[in-house]
mmCIF file of C-alpha atoms in Angstrom:
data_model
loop_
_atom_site.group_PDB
_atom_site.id
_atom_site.type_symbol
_atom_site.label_atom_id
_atom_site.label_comp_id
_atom_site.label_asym_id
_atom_site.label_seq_id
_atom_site.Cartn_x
_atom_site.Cartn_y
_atom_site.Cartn_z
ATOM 1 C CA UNK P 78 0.000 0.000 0.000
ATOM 2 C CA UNK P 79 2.860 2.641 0.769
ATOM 3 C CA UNK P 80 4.773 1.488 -2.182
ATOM 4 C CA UNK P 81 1.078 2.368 -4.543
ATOM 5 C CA UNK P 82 1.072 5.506 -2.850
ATOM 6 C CA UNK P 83 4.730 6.889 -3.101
ATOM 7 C CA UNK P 84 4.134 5.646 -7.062
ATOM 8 C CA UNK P 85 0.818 7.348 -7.226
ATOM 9 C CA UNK P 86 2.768 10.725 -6.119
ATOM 10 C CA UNK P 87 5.693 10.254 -8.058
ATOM 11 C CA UNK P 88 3.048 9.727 -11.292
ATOM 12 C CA UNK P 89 1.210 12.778 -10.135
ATOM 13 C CA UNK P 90 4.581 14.928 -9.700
ATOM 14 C CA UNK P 91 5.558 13.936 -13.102
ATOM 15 C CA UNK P 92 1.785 15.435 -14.476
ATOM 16 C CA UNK P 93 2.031 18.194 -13.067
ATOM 17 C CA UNK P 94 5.670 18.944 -14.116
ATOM 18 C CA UNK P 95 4.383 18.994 -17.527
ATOM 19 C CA UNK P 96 1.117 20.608 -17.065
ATOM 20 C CA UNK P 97 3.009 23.512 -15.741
ATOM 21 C CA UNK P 98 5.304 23.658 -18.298
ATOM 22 C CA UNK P 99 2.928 23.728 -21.046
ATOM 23 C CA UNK P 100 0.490 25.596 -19.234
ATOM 24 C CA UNK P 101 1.872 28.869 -17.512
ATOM 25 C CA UNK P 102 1.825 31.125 -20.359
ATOM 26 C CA UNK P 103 -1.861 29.610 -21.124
ATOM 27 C CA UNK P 104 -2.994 30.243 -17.560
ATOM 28 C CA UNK P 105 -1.227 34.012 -18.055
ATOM 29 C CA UNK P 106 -3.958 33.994 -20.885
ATOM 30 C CA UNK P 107 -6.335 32.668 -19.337
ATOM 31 C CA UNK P 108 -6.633 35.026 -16.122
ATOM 32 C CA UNK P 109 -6.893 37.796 -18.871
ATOM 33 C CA UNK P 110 -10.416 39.410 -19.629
ATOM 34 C CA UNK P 111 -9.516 39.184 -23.169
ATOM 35 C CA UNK P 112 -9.750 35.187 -23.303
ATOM 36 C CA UNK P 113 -10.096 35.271 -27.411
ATOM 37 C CA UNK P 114 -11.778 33.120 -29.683
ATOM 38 C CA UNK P 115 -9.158 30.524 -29.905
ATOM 39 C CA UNK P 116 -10.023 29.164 -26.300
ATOM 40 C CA UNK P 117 -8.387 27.933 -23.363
ATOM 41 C CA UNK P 118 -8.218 24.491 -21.839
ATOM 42 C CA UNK P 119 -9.061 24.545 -18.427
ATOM 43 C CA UNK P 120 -7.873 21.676 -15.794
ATOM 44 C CA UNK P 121 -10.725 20.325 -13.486
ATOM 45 C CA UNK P 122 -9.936 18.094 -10.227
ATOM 46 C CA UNK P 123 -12.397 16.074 -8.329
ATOM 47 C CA UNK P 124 -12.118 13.394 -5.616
ATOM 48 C CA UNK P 125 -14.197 10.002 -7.200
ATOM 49 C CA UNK P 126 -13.809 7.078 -9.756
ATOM 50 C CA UNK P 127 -14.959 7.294 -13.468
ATOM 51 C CA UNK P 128 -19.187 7.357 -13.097
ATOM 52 C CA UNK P 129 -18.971 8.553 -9.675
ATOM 53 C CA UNK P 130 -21.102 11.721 -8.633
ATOM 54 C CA UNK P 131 -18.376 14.232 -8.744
ATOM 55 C CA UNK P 132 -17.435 12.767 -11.713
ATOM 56 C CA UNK P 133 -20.957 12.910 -13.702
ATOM 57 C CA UNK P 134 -20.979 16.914 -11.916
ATOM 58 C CA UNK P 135 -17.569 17.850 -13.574
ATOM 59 C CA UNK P 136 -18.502 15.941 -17.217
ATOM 60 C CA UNK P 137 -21.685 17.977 -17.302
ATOM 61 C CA UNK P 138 -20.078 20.854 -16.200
ATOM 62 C CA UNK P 139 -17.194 20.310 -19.424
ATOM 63 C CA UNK P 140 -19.951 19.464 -21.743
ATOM 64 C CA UNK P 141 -21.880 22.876 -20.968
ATOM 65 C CA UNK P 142 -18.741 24.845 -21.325
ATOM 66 C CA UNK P 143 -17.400 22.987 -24.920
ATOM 67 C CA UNK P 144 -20.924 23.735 -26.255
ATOM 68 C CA UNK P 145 -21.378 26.939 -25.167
ATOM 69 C CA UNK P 146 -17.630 28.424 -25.759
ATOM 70 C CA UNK P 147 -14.419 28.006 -27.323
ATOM 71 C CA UNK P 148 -12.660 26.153 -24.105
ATOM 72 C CA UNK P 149 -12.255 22.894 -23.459
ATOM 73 C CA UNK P 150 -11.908 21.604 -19.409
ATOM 74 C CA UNK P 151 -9.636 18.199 -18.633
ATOM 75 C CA UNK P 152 -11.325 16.424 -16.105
ATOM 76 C CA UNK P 153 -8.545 14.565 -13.642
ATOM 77 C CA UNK P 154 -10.358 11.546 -10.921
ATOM 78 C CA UNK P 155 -9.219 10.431 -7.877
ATOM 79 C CA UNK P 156 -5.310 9.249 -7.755
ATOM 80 C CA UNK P 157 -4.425 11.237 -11.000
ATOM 81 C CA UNK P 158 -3.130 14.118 -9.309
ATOM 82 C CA UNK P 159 -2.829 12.897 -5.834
ATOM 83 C CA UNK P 160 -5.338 13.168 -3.254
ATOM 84 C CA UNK P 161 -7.754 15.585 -1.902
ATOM 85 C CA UNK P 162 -5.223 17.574 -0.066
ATOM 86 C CA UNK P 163 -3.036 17.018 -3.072
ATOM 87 C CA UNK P 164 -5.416 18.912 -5.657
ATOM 88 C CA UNK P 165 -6.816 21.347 -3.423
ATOM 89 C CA UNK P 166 -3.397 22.825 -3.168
ATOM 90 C CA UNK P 167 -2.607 22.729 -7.012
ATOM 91 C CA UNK P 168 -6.073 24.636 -7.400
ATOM 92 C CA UNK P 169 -5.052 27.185 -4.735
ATOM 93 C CA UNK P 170 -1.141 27.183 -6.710
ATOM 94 C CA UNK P 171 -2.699 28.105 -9.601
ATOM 95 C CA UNK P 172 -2.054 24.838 -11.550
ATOM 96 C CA UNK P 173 -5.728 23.658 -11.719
ATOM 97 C CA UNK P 174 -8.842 26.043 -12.758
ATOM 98 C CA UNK P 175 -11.393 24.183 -10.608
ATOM 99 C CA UNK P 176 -11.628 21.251 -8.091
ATOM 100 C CA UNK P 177 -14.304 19.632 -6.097
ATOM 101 C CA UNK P 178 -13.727 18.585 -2.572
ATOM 102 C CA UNK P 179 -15.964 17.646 -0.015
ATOM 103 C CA UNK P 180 -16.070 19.579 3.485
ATOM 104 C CA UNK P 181 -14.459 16.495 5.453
ATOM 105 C CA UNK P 182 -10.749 17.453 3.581
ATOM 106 C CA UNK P 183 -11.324 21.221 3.432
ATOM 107 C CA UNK P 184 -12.319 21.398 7.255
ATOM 108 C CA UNK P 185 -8.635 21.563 8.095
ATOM 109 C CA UNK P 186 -8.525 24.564 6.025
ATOM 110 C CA UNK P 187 -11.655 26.379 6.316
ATOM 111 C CA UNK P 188 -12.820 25.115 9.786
ATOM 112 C CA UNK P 189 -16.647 26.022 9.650
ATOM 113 C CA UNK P 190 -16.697 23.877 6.390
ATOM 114 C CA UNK P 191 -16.975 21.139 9.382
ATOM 115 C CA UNK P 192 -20.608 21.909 10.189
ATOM 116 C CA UNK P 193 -21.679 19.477 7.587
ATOM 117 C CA UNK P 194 -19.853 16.560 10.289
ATOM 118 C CA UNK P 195 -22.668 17.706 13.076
ATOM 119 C CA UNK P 196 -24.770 14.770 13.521
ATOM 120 C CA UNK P 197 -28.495 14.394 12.647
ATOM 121 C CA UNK P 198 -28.146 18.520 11.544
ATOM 122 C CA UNK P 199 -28.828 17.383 7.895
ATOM 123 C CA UNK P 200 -31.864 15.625 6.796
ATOM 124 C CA UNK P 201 -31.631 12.815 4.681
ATOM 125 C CA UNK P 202 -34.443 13.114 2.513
ATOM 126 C CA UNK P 203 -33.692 14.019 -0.713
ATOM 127 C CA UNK P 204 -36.242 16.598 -1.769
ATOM 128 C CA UNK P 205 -35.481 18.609 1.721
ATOM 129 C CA UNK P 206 -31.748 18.277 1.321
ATOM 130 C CA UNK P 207 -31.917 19.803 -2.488
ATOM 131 C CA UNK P 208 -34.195 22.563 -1.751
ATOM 132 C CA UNK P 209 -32.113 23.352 1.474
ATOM 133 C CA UNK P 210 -28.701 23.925 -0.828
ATOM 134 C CA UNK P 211 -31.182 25.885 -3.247
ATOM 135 C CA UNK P 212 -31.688 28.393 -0.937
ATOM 136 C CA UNK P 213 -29.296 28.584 2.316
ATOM 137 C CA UNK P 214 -27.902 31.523 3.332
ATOM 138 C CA UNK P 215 -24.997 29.883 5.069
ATOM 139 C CA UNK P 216 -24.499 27.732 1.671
ATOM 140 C CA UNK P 217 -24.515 30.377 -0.880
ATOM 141 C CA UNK P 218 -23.527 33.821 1.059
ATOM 142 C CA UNK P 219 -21.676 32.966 4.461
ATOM 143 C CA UNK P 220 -19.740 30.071 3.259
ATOM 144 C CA UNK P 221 -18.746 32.360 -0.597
ATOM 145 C CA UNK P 222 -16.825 34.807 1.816
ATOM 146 C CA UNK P 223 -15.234 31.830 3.970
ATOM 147 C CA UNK P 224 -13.686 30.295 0.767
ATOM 148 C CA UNK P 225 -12.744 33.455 -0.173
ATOM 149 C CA UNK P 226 -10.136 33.948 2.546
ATOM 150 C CA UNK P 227 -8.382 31.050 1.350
ATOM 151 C CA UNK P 228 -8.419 32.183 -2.548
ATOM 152 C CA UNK P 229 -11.031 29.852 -3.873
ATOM 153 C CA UNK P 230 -14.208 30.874 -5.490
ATOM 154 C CA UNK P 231 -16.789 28.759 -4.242
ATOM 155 C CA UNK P 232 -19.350 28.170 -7.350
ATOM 156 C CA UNK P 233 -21.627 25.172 -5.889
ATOM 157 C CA UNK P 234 -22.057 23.010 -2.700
ATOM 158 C CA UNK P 235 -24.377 19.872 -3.525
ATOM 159 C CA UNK P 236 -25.152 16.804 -1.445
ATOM 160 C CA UNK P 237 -24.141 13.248 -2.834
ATOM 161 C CA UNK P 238 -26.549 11.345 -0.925
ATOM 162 C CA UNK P 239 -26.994 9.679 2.817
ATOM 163 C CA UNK P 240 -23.960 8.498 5.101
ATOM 164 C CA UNK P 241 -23.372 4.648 5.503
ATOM 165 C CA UNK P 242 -21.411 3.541 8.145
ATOM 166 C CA UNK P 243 -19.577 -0.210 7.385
ATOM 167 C CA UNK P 244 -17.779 -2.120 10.082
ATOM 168 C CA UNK P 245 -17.136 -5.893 10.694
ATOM 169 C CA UNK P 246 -19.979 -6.402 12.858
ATOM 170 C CA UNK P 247 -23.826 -5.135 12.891
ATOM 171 C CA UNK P 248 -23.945 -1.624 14.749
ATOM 172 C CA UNK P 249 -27.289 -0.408 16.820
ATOM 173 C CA UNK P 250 -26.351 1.045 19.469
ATOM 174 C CA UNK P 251 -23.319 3.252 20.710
ATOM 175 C CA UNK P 252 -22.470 0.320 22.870
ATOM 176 C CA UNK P 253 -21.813 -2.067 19.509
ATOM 177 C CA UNK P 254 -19.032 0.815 18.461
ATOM 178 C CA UNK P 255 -17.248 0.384 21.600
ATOM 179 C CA UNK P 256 -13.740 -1.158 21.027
ATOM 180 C CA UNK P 257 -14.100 -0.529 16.985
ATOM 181 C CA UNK P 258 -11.076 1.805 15.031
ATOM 182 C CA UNK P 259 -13.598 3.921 12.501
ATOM 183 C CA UNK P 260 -12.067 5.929 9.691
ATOM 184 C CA UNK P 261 -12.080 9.572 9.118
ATOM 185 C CA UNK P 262 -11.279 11.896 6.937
ATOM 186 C CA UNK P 263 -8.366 14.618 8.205
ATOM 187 C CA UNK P 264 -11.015 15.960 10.005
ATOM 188 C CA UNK P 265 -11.496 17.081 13.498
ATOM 189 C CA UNK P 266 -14.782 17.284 13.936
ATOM 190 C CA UNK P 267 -15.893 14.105 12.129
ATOM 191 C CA UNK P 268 -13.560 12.317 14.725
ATOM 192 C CA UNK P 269 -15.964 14.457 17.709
ATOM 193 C CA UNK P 270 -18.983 12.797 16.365
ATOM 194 C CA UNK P 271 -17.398 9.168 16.341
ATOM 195 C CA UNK P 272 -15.974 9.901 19.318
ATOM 196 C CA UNK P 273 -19.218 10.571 20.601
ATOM 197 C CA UNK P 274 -20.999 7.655 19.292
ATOM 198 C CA UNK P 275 -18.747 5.614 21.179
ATOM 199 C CA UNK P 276 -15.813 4.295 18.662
ATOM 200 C CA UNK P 277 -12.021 5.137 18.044
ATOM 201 C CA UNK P 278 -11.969 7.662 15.213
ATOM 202 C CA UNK P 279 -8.677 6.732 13.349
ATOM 203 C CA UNK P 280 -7.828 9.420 10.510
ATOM 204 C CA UNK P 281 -6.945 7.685 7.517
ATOM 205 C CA UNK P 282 -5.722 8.766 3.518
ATOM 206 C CA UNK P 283 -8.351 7.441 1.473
ATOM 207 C CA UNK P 284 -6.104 5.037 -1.031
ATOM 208 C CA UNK P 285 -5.108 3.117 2.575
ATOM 209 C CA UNK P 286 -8.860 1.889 3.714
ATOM 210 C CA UNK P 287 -9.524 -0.785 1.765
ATOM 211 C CA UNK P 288 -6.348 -2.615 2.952
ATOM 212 C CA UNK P 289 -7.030 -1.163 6.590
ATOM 213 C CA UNK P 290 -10.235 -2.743 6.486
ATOM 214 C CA UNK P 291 -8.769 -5.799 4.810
ATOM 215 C CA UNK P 292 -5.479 -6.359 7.629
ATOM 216 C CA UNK P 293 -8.332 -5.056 10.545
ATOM 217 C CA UNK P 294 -6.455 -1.982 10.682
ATOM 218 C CA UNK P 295 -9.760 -0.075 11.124
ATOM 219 C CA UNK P 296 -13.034 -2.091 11.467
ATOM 220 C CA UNK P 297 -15.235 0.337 9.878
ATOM 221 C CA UNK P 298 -15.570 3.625 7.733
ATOM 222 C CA UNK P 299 -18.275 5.759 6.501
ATOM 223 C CA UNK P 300 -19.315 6.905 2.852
ATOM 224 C CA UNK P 301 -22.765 7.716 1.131
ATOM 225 C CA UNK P 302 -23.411 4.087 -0.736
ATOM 226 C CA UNK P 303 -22.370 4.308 -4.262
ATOM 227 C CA UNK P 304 -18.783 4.868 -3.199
ATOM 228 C CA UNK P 305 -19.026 1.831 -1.041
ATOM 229 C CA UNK P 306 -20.148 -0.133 -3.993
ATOM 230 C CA UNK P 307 -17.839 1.762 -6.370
ATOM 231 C CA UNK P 308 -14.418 1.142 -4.280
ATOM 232 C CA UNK P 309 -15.835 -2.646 -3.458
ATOM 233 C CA UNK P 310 -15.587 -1.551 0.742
ATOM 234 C CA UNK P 311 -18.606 -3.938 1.150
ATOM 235 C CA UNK P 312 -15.875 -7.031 0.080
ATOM 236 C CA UNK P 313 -14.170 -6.094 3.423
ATOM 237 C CA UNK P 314 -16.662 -4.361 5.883
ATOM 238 C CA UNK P 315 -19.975 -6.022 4.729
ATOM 239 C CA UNK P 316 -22.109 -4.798 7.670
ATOM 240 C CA UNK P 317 -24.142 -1.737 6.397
ATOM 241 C CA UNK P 318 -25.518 0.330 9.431
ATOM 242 C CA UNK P 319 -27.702 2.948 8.081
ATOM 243 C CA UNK P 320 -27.962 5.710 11.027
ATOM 244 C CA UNK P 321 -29.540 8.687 9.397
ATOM 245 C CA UNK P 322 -27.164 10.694 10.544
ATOM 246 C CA UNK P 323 -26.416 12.930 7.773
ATOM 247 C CA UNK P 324 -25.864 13.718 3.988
ATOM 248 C CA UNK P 325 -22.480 13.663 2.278
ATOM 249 C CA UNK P 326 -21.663 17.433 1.107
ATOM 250 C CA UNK P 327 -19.530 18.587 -1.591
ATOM 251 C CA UNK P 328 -17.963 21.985 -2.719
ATOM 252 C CA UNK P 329 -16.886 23.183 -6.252
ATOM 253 C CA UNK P 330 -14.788 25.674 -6.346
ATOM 254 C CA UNK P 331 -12.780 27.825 -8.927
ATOM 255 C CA UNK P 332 -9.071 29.306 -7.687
ATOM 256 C CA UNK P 333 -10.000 32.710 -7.357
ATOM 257 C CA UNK P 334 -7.369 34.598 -9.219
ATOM 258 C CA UNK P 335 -8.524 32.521 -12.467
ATOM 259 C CA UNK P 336 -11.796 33.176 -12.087
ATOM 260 C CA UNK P 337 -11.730 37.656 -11.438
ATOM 261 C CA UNK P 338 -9.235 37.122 -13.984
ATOM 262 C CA UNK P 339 -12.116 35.889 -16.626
ATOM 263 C CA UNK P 340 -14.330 38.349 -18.635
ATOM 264 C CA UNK P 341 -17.681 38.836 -17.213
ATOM 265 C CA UNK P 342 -18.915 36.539 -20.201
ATOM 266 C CA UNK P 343 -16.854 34.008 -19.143
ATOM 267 C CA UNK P 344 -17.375 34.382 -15.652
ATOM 268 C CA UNK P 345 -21.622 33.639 -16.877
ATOM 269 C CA UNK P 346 -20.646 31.339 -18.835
ATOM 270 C CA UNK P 347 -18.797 29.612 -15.510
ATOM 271 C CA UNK P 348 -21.812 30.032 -13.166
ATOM 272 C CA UNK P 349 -24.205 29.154 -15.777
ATOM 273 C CA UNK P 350 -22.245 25.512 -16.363
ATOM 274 C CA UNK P 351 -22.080 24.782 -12.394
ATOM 275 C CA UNK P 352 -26.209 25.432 -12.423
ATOM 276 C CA UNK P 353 -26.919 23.492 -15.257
ATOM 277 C CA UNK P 354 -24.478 20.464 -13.755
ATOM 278 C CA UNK P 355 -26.226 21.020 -10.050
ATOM 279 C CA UNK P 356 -29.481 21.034 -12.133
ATOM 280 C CA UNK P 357 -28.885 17.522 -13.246
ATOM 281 C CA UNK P 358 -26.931 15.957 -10.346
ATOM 282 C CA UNK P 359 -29.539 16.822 -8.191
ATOM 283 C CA UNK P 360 -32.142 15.051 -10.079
ATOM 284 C CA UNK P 361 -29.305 11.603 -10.697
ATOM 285 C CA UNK P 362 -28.564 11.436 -6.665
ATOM 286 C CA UNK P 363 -32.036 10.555 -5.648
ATOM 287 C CA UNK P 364 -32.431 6.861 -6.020
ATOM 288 C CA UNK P 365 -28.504 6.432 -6.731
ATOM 289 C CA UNK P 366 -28.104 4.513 -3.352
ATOM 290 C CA UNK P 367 -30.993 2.170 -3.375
ATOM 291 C CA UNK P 368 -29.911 1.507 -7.293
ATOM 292 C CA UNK P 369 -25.704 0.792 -5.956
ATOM 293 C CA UNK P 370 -27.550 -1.080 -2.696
ATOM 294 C CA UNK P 371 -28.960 -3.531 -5.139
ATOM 295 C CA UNK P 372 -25.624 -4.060 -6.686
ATOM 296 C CA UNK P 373 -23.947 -4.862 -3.624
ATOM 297 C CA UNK P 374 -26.679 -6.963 -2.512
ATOM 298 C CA UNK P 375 -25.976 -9.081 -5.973
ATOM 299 C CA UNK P 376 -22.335 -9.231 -5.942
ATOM 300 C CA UNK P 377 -22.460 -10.263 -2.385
ATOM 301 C CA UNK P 378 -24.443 -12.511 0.229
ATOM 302 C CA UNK P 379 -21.911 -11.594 3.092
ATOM 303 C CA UNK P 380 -23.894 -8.184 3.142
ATOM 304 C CA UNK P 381 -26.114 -7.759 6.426
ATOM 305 C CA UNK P 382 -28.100 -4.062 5.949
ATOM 306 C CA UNK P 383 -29.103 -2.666 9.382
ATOM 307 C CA UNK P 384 -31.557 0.090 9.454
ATOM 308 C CA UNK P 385 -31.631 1.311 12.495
ATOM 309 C CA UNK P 386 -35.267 1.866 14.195
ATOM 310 C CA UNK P 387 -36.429 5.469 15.896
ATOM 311 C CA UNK P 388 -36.020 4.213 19.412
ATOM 312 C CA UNK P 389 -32.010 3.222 18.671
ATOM 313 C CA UNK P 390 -31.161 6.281 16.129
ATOM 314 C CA UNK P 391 -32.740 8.696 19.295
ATOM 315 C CA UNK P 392 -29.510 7.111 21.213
ATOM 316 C CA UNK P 393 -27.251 8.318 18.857
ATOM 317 C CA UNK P 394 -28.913 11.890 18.047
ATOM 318 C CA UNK P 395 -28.577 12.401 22.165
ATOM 319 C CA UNK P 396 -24.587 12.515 21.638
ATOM 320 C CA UNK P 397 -25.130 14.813 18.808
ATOM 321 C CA UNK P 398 -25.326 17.751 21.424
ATOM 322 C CA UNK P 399 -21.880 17.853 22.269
ATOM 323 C CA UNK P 400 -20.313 17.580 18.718
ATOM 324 C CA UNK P 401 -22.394 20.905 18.145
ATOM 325 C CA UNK P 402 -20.737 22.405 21.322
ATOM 326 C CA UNK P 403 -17.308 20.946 19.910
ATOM 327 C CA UNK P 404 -17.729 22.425 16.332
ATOM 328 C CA UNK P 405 -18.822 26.292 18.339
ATOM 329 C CA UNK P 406 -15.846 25.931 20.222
ATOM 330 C CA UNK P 407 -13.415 25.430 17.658
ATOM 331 C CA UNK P 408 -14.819 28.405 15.202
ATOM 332 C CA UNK P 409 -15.718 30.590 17.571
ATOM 333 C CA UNK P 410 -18.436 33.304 17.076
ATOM 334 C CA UNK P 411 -18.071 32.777 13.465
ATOM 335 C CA UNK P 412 -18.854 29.042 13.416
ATOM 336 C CA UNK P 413 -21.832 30.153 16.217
ATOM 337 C CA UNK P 414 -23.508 32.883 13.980
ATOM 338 C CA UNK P 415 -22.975 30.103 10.261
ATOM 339 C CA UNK P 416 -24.783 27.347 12.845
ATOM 340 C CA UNK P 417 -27.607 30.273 13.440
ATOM 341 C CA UNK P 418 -28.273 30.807 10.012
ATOM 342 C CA UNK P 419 -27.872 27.296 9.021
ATOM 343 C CA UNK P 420 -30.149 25.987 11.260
ATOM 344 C CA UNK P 421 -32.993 28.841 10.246
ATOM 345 C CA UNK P 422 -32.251 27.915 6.808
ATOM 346 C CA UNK P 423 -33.212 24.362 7.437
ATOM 347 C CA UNK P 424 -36.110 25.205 9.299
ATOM 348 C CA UNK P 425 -37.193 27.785 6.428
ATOM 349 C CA UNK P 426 -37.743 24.164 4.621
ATOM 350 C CA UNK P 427 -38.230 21.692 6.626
ATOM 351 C CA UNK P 428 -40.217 22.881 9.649
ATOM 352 C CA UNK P 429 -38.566 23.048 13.527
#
């Protein structure tokens, strides 16, 4: 596993040696408001497999802007470039145009991005969840100026369906966790809420899971479903615990210095390709995890699927308390007056 991942960085190195040789005095073009009619080719990151949400996002987003302009956007999937810390820092270097990353990586860097880690804060329903990024506040004005600091443009946040939690044996209560190693992301606040629910939170790179599942290294992990089926997790940790406990978020995001750089055409053009690709992603996610479910349930009969009831998810939403009190106290009276607004944005539509 260490020697794959020193050879996946070495490979990624050696891309982006020669995309920044052929591509500084291109990106010198590109920042300028006089673009031209000969085009640019614009370099797109994301952190999934080939078919995988982000992936469908970013081709929809390419296909809008090809159709609609003279550039062209190179899409680059998980391992390509590295990881999600890996591209997220070649997007704020300059070297990439655009990435999408999920809150769990950029929470080290943007720490109310963790908000989307408090338990049971999301719903999981998917009309709700859609309508809620539609609309929020927090989403689409407090969070714009957060991503800001850190030289990103943030175009788009969009759910990718309902956390899954895997592990080697059924889970119902916080008392079943005790004793298990669950992975998470870099992220502080994810490990609060396992913490919390009564396991040991073990940060972990995602290209080492499989074979930390595998070698019972870890003993569970947690992903919305049709990356479990995608990256075959279910052939190592075939117990799928389905807590309700919240909605996997992502972010797409532009480095900023690109994007003021563009005309205001192109800057349309831009925005109008990330609404027509959240336009159609958010109408592909619903049903996407009872669809990769069934697969899973084909490939394997190992699979036990664990649903839990009202009386043993209230036992988990009673711990969610103090992750809230954890995420305030790391991000201050920032993170307090994003949870405010958050929180009336989710009431605005789905009730108290």
């Amino acid at each position: 596993m260490m020697l794959k991942k020193v050879l996946a960085t070495a490979l990624a190195g050696v891309m982006l040696a020669g995309l920044a040789a052929c591509g500084g005095d291109k990106d010198t073009e590109t920042a300028s408001a006089t673009a031209g009619a000969a085009g640019q080719n614009w370099r797109y990151a994301h952190e999934e497999f080939e078919g995988d949400v982000q992936d469908v996002f970013a081709q929809k987003f390419r296909e809008y802007i090809e159709a609609n302009s003279p550039h062209t956007v190179q899409v680059f999937r998980f391992g390509e470039l590295g990881e999600s810390d890996d591209i997220m820092e070649q997007t704020q270097a300059g070297i990439l145009q655009f990435v999408n990353q999920s809150p769990g990586f950029t929470g080290s860097l943007i720490p109310e991005a963790q908000i989307f880690f408090i338990p049971y804060l999301l719903p999981v329903e998917d009309e709700q969840i859609v309508e809620f990024f539609r609309s929020s506040v927090a989403i689409n004005e407090m969070f714009t100026e957060l991503y800001a600091e850190q030289g990103l443009e943030l175009l788009t946040m969009y759910p990718e369906g309902e956390m899954v939690v895997t592990a080697d044996t059924p889970v119902r209560s916080p008392e079943d966790f005790r004793g298990k190693n669950i992975r998470t992301m870099t992220n502080p606040l994810l490990a609060e809420t396992y913490r919390a629910f009564g396991a040991t939170p073990t940060p972990l790179a995602w290209g080492e899971v499989y074979g930390g599942l595998q070698t019972n290294i870890i003993q569970g992990q947690e992903n919305p479903i049709f990356w479990i089926q995608s990256g075959g997790l279910y052939e190592v940790s075939p117990n799928l615990i389905f807590t309700g406990h919240g909605q996997f978020t992502t972010a797409m995001m532009a480095n900023q210095a690109f994007f003021n750089g563009l005309s205001a055409e192109d800057q349309q053009l831009v925005r109008d390709a990330t609404a027509h690709a959240f336009d159609y992603i958010t109408e592909y996610v619903p049903g996407l995890g009872d669809r990769m479910l069934e697969k899973i349930l084909e490939a394997s009969d190992q699979v036990t699927v664990t649903r839990l009831t009202a009386e043993e998810r209230q036992a988990f939403m009673d711990r969610a308390p103090q992750v809230e009190a954890r995420f305030i106290e790391m991000t201050g009276e920032r993170g307090a007056a994003l949870l405010e607004q958050f929180k009336a944005d989710l009431e605005a539509v789905v009730g108290e």
